N, CA, C and O atoms as CSV, one atom per row, in Angstrom:
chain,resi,resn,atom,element,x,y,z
A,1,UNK,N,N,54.660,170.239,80.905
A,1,UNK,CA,C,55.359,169.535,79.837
A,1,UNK,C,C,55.326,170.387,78.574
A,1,UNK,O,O,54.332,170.985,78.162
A,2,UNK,N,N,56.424,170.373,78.058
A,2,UNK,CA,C,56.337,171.764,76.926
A,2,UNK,C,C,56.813,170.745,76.024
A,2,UNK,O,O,57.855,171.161,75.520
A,3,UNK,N,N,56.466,169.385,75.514
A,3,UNK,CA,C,57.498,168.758,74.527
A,3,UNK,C,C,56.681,168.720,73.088
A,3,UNK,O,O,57.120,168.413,71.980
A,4,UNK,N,N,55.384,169.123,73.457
A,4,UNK,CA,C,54.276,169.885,71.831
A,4,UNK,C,C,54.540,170.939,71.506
A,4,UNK,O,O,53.962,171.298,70.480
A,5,UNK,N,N,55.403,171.856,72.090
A,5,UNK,CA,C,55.564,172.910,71.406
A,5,UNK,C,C,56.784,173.665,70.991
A,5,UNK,O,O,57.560,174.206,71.778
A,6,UNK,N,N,56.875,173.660,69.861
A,6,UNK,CA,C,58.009,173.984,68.763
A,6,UNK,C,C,58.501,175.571,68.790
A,6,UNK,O,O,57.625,176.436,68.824
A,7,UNK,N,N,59.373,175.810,68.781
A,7,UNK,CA,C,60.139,177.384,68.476
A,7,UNK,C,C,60.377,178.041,67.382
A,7,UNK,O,O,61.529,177.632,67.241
A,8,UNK,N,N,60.208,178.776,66.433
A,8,UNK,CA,C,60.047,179.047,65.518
A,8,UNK,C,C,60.906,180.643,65.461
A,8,UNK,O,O,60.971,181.281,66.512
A,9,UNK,N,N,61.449,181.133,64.365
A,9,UNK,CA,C,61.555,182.045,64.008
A,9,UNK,C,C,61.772,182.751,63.236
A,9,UNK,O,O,61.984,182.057,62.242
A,10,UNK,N,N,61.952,184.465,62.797
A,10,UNK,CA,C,61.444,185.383,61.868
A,10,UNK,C,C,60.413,185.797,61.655
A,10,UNK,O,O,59.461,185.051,61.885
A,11,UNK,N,N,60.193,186.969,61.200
A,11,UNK,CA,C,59.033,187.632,61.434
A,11,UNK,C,C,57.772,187.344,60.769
A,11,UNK,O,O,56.584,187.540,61.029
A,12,UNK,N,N,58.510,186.752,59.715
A,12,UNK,CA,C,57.337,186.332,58.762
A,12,UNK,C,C,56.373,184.938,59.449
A,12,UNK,O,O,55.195,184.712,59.171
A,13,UNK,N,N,57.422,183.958,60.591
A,13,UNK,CA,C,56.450,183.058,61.121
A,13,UNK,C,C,55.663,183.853,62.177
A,13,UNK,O,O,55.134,183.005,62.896
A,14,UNK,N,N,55.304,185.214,62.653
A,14,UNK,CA,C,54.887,185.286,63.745
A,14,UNK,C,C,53.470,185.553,63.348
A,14,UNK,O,O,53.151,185.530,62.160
A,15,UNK,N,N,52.578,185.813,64.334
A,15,UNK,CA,C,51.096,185.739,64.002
A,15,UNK,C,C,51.161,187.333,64.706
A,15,UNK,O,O,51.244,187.404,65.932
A,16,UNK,N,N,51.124,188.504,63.940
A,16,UNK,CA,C,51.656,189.860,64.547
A,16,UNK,C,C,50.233,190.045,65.104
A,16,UNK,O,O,49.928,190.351,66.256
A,17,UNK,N,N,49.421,189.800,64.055
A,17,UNK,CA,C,47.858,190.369,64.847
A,17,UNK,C,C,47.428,189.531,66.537
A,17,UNK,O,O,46.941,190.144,67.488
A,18,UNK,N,N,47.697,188.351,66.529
A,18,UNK,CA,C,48.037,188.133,68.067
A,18,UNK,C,C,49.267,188.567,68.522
A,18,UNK,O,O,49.119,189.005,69.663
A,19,UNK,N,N,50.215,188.631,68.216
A,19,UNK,CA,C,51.175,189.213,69.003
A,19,UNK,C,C,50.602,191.156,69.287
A,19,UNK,O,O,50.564,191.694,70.394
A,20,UNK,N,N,50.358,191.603,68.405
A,20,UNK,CA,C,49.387,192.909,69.230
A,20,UNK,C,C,48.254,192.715,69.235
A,20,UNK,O,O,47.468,193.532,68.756
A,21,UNK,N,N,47.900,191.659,69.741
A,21,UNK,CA,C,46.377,191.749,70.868
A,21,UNK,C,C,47.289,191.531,72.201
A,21,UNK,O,O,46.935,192.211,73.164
A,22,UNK,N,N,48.338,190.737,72.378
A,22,UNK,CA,C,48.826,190.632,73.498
A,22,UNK,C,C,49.418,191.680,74.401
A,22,UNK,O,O,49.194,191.901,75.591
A,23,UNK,N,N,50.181,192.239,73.600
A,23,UNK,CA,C,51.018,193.554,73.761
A,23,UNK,C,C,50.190,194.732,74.026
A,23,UNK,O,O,50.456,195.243,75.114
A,24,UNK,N,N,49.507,195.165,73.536
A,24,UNK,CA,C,48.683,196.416,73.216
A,24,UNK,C,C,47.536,196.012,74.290
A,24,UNK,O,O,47.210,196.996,74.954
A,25,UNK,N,N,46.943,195.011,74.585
A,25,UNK,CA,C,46.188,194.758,75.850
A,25,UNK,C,C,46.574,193.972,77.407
A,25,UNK,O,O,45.929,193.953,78.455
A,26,UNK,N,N,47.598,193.495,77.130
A,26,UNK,CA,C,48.271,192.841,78.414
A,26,UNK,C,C,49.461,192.885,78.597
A,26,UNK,O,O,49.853,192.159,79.510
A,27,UNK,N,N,50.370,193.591,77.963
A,27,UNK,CA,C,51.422,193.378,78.537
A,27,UNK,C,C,51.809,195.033,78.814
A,27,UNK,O,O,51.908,195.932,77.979
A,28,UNK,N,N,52.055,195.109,80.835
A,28,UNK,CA,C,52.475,196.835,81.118
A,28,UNK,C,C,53.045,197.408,80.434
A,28,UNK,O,O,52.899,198.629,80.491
A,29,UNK,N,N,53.908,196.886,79.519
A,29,UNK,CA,C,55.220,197.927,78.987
A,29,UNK,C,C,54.850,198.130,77.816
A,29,UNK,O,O,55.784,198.604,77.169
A,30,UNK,N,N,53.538,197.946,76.963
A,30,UNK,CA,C,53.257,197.575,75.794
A,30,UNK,C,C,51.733,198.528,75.571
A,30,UNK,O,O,51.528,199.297,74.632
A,31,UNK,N,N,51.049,198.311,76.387
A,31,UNK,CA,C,49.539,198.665,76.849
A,31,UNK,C,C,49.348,199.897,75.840
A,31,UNK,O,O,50.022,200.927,75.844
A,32,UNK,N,N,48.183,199.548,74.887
A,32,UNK,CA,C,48.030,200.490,73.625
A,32,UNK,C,C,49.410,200.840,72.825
A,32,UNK,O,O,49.649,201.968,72.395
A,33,UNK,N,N,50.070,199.998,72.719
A,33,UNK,CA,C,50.940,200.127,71.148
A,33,UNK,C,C,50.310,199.623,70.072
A,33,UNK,O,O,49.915,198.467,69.923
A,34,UNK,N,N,50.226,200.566,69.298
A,34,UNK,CA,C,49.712,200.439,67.715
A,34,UNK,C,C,50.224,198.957,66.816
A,34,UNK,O,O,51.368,198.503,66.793
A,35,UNK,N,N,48.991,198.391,66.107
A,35,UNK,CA,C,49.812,197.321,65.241
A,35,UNK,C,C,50.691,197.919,64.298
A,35,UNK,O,O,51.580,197.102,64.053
A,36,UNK,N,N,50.877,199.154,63.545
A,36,UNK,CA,C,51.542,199.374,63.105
A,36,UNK,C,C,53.024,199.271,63.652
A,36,UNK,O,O,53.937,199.006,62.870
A,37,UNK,N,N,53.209,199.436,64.712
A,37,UNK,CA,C,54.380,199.645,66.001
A,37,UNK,C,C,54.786,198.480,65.989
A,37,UNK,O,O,55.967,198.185,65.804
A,38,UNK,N,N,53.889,197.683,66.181
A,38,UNK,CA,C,54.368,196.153,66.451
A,38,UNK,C,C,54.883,195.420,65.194
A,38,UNK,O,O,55.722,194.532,65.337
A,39,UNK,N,N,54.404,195.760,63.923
A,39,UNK,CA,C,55.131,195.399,62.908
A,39,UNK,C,C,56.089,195.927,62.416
A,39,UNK,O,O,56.670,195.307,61.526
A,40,UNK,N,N,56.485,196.983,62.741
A,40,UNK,CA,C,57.468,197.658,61.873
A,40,UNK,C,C,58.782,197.166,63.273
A,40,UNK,O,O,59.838,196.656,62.897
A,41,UNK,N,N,58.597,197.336,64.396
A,41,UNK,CA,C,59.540,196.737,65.785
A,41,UNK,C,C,59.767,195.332,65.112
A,41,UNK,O,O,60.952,195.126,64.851
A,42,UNK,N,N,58.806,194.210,64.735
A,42,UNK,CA,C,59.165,192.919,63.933
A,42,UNK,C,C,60.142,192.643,62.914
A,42,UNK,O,O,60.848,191.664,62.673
A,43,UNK,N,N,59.949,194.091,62.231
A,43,UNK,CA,C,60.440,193.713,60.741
A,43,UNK,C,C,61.784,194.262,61.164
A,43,UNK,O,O,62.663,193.762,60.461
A,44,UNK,N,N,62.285,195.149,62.100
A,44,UNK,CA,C,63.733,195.308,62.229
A,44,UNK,C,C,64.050,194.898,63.417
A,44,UNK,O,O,64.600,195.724,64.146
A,45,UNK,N,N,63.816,193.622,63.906
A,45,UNK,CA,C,63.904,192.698,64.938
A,45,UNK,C,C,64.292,191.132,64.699
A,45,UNK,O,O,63.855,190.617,63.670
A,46,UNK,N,N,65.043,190.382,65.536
A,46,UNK,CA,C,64.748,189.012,65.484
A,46,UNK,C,C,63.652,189.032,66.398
A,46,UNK,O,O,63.514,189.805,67.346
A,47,UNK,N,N,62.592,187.772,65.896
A,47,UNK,CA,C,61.896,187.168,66.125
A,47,UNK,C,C,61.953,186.067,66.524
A,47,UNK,O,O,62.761,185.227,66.129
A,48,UNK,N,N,60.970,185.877,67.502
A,48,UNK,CA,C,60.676,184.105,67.833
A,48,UNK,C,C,59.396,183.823,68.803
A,48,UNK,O,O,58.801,184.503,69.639
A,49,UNK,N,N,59.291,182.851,68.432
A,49,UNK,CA,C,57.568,182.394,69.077
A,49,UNK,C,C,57.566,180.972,69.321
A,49,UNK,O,O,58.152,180.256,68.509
A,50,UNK,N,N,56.961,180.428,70.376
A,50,UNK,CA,C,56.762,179.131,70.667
A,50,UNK,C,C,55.281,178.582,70.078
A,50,UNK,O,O,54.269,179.167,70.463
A,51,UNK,N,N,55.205,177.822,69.447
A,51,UNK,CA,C,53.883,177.514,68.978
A,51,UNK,C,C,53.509,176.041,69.476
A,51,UNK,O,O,54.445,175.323,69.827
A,52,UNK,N,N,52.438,175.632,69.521
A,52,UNK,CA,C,51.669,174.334,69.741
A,52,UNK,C,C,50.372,174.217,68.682
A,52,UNK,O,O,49.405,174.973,68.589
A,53,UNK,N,N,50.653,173.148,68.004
A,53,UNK,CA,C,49.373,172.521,66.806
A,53,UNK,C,C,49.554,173.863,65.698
A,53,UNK,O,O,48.760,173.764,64.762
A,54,UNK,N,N,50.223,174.785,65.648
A,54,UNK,CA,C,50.298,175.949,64.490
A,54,UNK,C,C,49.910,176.842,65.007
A,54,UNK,O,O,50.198,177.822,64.320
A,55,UNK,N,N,49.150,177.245,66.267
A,55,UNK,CA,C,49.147,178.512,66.903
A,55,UNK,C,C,50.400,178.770,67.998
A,55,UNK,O,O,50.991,178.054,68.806
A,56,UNK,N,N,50.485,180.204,67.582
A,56,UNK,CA,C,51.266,180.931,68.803
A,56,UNK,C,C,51.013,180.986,70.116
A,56,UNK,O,O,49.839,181.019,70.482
A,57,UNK,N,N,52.023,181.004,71.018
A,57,UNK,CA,C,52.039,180.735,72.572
A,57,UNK,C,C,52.823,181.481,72.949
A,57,UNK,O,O,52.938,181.496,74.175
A,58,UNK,N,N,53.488,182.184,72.373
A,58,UNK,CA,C,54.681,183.105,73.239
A,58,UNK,C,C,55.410,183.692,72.522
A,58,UNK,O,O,55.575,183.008,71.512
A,59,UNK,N,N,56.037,184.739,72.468
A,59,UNK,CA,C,56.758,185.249,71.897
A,59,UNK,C,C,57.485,186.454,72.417
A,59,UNK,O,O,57.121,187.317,73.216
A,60,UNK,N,N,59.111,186.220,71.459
A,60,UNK,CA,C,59.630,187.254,72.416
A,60,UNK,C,C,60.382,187.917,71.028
A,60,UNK,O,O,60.260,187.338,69.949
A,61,UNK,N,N,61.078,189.034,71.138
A,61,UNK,CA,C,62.006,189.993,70.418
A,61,UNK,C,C,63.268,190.357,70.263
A,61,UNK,O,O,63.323,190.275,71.490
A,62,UNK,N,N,64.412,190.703,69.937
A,62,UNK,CA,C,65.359,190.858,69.837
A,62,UNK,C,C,65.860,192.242,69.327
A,62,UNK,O,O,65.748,192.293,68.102
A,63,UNK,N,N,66.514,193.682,70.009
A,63,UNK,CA,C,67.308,194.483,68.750
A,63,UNK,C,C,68.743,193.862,69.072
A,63,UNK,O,O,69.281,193.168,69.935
A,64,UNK,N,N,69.038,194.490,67.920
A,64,UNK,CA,C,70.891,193.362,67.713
A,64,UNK,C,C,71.354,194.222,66.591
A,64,UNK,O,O,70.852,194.677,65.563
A,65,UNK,N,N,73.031,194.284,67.458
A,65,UNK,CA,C,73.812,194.224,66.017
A,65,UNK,C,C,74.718,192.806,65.256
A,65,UNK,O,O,75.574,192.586,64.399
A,66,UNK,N,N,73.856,192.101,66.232
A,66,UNK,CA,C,74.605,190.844,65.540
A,66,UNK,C,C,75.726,190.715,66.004
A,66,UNK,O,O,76.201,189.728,65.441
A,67,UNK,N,N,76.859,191.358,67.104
A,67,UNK,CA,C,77.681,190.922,66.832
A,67,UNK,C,C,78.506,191.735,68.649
A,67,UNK,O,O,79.653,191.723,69.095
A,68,UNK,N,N,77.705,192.091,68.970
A,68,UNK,CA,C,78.076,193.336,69.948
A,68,UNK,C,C,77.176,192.960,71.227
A,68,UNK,O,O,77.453,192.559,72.358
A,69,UNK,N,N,75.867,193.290,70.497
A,69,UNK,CA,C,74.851,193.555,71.563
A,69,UNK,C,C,73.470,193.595,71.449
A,69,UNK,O,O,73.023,194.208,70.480
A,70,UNK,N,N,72.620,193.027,72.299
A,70,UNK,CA,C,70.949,193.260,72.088
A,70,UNK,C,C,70.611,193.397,73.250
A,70,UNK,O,O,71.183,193.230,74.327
A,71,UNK,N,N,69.009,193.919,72.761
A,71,UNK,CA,C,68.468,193.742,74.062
A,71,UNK,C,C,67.195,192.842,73.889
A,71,UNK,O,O,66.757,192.689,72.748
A,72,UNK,N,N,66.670,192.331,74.788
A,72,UNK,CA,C,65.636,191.542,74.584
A,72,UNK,C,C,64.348,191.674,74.945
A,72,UNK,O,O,64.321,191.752,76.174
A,73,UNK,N,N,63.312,191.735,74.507
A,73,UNK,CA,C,61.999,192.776,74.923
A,73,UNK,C,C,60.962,192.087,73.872
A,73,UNK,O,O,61.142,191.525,72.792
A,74,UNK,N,N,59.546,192.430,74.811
A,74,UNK,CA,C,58.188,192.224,73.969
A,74,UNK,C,C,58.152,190.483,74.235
A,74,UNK,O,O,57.494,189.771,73.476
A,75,UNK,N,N,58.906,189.924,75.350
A,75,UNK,CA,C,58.514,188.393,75.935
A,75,UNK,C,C,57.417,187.962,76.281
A,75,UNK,O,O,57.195,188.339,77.432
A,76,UNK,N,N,56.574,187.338,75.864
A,76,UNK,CA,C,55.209,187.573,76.472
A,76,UNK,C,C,54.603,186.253,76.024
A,76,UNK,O,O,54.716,185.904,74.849
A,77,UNK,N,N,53.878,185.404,77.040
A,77,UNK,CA,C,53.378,183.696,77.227
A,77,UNK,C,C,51.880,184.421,77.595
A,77,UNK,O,O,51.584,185.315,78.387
A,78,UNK,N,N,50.983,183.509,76.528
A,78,UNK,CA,C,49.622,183.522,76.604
A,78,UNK,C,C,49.269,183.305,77.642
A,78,UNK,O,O,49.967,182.437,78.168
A,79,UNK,N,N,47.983,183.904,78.659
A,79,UNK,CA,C,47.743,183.342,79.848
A,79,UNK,C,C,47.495,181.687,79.934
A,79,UNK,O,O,47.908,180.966,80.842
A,80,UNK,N,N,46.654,181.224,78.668
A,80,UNK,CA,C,46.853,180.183,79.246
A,80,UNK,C,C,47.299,179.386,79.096
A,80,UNK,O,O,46.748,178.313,79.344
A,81,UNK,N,N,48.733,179.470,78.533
A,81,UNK,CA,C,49.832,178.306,78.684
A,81,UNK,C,C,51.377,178.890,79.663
A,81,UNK,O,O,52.570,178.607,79.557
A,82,UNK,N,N,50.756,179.623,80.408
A,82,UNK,CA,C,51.456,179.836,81.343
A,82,UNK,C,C,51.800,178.844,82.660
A,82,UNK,O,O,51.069,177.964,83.114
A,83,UNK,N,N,53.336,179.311,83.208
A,83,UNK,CA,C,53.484,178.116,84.440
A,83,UNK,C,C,53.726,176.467,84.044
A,83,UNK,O,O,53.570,175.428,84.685
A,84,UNK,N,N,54.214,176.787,82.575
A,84,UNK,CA,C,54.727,175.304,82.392
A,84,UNK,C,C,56.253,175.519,81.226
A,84,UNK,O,O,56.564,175.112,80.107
A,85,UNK,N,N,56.683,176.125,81.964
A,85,UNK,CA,C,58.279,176.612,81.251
A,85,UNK,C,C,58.285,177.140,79.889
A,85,UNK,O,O,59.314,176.884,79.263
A,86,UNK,N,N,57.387,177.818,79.274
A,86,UNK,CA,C,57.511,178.083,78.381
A,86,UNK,C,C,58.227,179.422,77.666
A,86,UNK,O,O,58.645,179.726,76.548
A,87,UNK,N,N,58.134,179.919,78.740
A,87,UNK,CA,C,58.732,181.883,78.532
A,87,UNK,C,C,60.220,181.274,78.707
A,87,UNK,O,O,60.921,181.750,77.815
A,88,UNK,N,N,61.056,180.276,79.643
A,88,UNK,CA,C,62.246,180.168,80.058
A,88,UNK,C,C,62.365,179.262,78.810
A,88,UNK,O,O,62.808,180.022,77.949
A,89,UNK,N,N,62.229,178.220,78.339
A,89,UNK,CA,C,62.039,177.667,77.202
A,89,UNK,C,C,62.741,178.958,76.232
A,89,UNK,O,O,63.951,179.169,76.149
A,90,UNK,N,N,61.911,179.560,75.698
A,90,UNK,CA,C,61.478,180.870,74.904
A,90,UNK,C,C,63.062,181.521,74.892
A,90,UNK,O,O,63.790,181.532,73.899
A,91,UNK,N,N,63.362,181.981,76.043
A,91,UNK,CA,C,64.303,182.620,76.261
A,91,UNK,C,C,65.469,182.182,76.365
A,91,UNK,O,O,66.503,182.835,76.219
A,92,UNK,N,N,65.320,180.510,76.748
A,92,UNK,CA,C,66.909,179.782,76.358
A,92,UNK,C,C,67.028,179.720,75.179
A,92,UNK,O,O,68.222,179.873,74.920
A,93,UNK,N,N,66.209,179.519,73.923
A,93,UNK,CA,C,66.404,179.518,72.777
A,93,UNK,C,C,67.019,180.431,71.621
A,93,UNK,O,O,67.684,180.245,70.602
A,94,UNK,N,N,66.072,182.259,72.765
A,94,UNK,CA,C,66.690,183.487,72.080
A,94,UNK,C,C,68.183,183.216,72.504
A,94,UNK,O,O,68.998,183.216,71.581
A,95,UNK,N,N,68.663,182.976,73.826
A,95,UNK,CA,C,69.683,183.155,74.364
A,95,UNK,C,C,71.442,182.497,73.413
A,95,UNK,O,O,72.550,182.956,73.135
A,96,UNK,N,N,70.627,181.132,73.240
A,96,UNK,CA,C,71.333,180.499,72.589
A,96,UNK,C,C,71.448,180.577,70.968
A,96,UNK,O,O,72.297,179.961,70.324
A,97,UNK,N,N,70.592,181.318,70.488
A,97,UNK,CA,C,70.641,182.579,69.049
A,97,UNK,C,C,71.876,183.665,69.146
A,97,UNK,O,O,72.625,184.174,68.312
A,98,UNK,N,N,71.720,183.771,70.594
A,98,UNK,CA,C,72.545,185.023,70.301
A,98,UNK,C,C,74.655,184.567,70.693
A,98,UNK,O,O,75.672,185.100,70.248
A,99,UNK,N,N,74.519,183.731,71.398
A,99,UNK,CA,C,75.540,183.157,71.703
A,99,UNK,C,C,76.186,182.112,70.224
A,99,UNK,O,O,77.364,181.908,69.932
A,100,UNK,N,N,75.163,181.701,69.643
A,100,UNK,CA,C,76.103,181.293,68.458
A,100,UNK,C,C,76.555,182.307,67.538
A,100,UNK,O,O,77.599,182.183,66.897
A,101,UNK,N,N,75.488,183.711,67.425
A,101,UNK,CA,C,75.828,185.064,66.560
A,101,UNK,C,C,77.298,185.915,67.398
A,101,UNK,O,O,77.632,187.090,67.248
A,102,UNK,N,N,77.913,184.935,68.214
A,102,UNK,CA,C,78.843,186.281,69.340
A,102,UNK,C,C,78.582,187.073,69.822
A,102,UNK,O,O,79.441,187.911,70.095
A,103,UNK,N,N,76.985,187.286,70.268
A,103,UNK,CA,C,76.705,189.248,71.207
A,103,UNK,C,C,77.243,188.319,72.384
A,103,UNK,O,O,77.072,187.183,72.827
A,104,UNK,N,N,78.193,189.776,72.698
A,104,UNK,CA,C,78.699,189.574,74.067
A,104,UNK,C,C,78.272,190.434,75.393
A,104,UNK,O,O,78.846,190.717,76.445
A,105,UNK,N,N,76.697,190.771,74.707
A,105,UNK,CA,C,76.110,192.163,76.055
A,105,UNK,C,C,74.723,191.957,76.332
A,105,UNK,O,O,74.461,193.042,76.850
A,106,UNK,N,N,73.652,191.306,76.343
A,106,UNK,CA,C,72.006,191.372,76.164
A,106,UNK,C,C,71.827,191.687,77.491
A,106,UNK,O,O,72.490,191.263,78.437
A,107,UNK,N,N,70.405,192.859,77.530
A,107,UNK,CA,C,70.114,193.571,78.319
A,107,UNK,C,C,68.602,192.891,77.828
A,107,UNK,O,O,68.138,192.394,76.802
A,108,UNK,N,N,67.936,193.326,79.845
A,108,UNK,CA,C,66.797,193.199,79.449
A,108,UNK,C,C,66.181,194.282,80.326
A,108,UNK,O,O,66.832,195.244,80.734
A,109,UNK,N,N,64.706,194.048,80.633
A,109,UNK,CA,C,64.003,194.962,81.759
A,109,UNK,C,C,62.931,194.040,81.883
A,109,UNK,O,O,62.158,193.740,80.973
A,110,UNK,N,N,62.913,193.624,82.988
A,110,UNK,CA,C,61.392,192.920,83.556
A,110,UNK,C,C,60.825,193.394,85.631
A,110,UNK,O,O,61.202,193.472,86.800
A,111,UNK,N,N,59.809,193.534,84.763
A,111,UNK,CA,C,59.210,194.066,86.657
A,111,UNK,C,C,58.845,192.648,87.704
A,111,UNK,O,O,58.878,192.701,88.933
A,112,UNK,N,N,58.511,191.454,86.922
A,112,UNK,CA,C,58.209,190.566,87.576
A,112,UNK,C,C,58.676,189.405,86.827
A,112,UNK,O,O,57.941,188.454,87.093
A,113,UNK,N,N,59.392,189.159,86.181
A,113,UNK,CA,C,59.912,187.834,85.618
A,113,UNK,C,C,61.441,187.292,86.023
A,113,UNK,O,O,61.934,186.294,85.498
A,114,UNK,N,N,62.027,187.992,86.899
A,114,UNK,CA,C,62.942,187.920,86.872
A,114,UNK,C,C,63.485,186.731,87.201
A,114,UNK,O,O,64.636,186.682,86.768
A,115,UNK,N,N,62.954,185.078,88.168
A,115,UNK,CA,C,63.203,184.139,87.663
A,115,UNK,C,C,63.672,183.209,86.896
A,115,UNK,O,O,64.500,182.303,86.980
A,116,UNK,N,N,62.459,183.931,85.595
A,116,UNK,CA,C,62.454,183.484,83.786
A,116,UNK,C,C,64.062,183.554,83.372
A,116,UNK,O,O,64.667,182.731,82.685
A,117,UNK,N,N,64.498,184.561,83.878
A,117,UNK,CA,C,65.511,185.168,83.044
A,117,UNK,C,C,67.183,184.816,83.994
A,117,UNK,O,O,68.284,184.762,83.445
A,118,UNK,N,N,66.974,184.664,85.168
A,118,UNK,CA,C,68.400,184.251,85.945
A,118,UNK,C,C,68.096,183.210,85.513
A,118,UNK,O,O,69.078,183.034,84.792
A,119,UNK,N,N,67.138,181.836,85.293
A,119,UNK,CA,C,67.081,180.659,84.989
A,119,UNK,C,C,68.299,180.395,83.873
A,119,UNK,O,O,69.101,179.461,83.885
A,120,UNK,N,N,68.226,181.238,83.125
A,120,UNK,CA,C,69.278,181.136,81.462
A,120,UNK,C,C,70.446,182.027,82.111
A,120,UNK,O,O,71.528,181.711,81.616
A,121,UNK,N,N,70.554,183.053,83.075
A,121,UNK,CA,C,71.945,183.856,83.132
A,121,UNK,C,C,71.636,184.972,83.420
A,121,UNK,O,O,72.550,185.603,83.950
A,122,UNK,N,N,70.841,185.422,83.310
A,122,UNK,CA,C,70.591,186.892,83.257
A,122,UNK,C,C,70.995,187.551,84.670
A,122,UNK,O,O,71.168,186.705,85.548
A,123,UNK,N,N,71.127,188.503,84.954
A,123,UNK,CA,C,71.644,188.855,86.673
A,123,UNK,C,C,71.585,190.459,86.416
A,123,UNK,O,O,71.473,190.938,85.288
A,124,UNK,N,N,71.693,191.370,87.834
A,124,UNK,CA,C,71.722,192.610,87.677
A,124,UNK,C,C,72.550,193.094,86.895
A,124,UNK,O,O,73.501,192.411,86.512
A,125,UNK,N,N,72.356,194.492,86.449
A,125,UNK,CA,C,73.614,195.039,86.136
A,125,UNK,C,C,74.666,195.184,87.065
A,125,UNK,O,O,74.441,195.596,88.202
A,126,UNK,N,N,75.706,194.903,86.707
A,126,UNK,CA,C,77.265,195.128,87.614
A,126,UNK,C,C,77.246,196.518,88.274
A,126,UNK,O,O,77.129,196.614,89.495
A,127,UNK,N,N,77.384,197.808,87.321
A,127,UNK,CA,C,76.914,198.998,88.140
A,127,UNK,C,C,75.749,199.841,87.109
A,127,UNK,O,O,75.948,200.136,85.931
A,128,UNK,N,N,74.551,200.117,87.878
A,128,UNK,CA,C,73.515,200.334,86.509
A,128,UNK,C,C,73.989,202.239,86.939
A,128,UNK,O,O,73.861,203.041,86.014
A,129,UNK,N,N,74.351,202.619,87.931
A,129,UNK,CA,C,75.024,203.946,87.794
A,129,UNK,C,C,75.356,204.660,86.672
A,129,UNK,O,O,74.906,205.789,86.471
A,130,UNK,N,N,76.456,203.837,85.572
A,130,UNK,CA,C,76.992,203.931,84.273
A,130,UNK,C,C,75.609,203.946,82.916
A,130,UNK,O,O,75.688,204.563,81.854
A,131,UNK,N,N,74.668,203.255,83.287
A,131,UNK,CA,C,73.514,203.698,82.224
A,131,UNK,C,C,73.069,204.681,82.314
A,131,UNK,O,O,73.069,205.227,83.417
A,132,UNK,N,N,72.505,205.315,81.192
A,132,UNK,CA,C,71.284,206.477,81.267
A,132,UNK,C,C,70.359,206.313,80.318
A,132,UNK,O,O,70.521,205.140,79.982
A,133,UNK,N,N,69.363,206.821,79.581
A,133,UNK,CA,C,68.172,206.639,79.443
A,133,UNK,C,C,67.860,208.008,78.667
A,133,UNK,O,O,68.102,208.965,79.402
A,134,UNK,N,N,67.418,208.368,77.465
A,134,UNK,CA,C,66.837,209.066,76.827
A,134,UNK,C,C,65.359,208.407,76.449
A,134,UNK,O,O,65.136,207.260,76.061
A,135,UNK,N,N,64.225,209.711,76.730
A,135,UNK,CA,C,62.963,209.379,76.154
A,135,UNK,C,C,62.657,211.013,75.626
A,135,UNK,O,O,62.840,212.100,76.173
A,136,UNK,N,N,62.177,210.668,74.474
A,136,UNK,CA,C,61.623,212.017,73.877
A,136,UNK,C,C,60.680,212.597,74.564
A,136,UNK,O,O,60.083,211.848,75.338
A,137,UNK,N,N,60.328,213.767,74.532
A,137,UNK,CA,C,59.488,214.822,75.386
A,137,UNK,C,C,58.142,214.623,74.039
A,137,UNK,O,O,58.163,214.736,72.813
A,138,UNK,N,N,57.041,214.271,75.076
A,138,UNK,CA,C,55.703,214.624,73.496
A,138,UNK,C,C,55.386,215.769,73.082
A,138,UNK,O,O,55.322,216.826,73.709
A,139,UNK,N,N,55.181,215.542,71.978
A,139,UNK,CA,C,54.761,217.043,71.017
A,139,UNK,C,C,55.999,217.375,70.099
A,139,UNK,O,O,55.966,218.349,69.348
């Protein structure tokens, strides 16, 4: 039953220092990112978080041009309010953010959620052939 807990957003409602304890220790795609990283990704991000009694429970991210396209990343439900709709919750809410703003493209990447995310629409790419992928070389 998720009907205690409220959705919230902008960066300024998020609780960043739990949001990187989460990230930076549990979540694969995240594992040792700097709080600095995580705030400055906030501050040129939409935001949103599910909260219960004034603490955070989840939270997910947004880049956007408002008007084109985002992608959606940094989704992440506390272990233990997990398994009671709250990430799909979470994500119908971003979803429906972005559908009243007109993006007509959101991309995501998940290794094991993928459920969460066809639940609201989400589906493969049509042909992921046509993407490519730049990552900087270190040093």
């Amino acid at each position: 039953m998720t009907d205690a807990f409220d959705i919230r957003t902008g960066s300024a409602a998020m609780d960043l220092d739990l949001v990187h304890q989460w990230l930076s220790t549990d979540a694969y795609w995240a594992t040792g990112r700097s709080r600095e990283a995580v705030a400055t990704a906030a501050e040129h991000s939409l935001n949103f978080g599910t909260f219960a009694g004034g603490r955070q429970v989840a939270y997910a991210r947004v880049v956007t041009d408002h008007a084109n396209f985002a992608w959606l990343c940094d989704v992440y439900v506390d272990r233990g309010h997990r398994g009671r709709g709250l990430g799909t919750r979470l994500v119908a809410a971003v979803v429906e953010h972005l559908d009243d703003l007109g993006v007509r493209r959101t991309l995501l990447a998940t290794h094991d959620a993928h459920g969460v995310y066809a639940d609201v629409g989400f589906g493969a790419l049509p042909d992921p052939t046509m993407w490519m992928i730049r990552t900087p070389h270190p040093g």
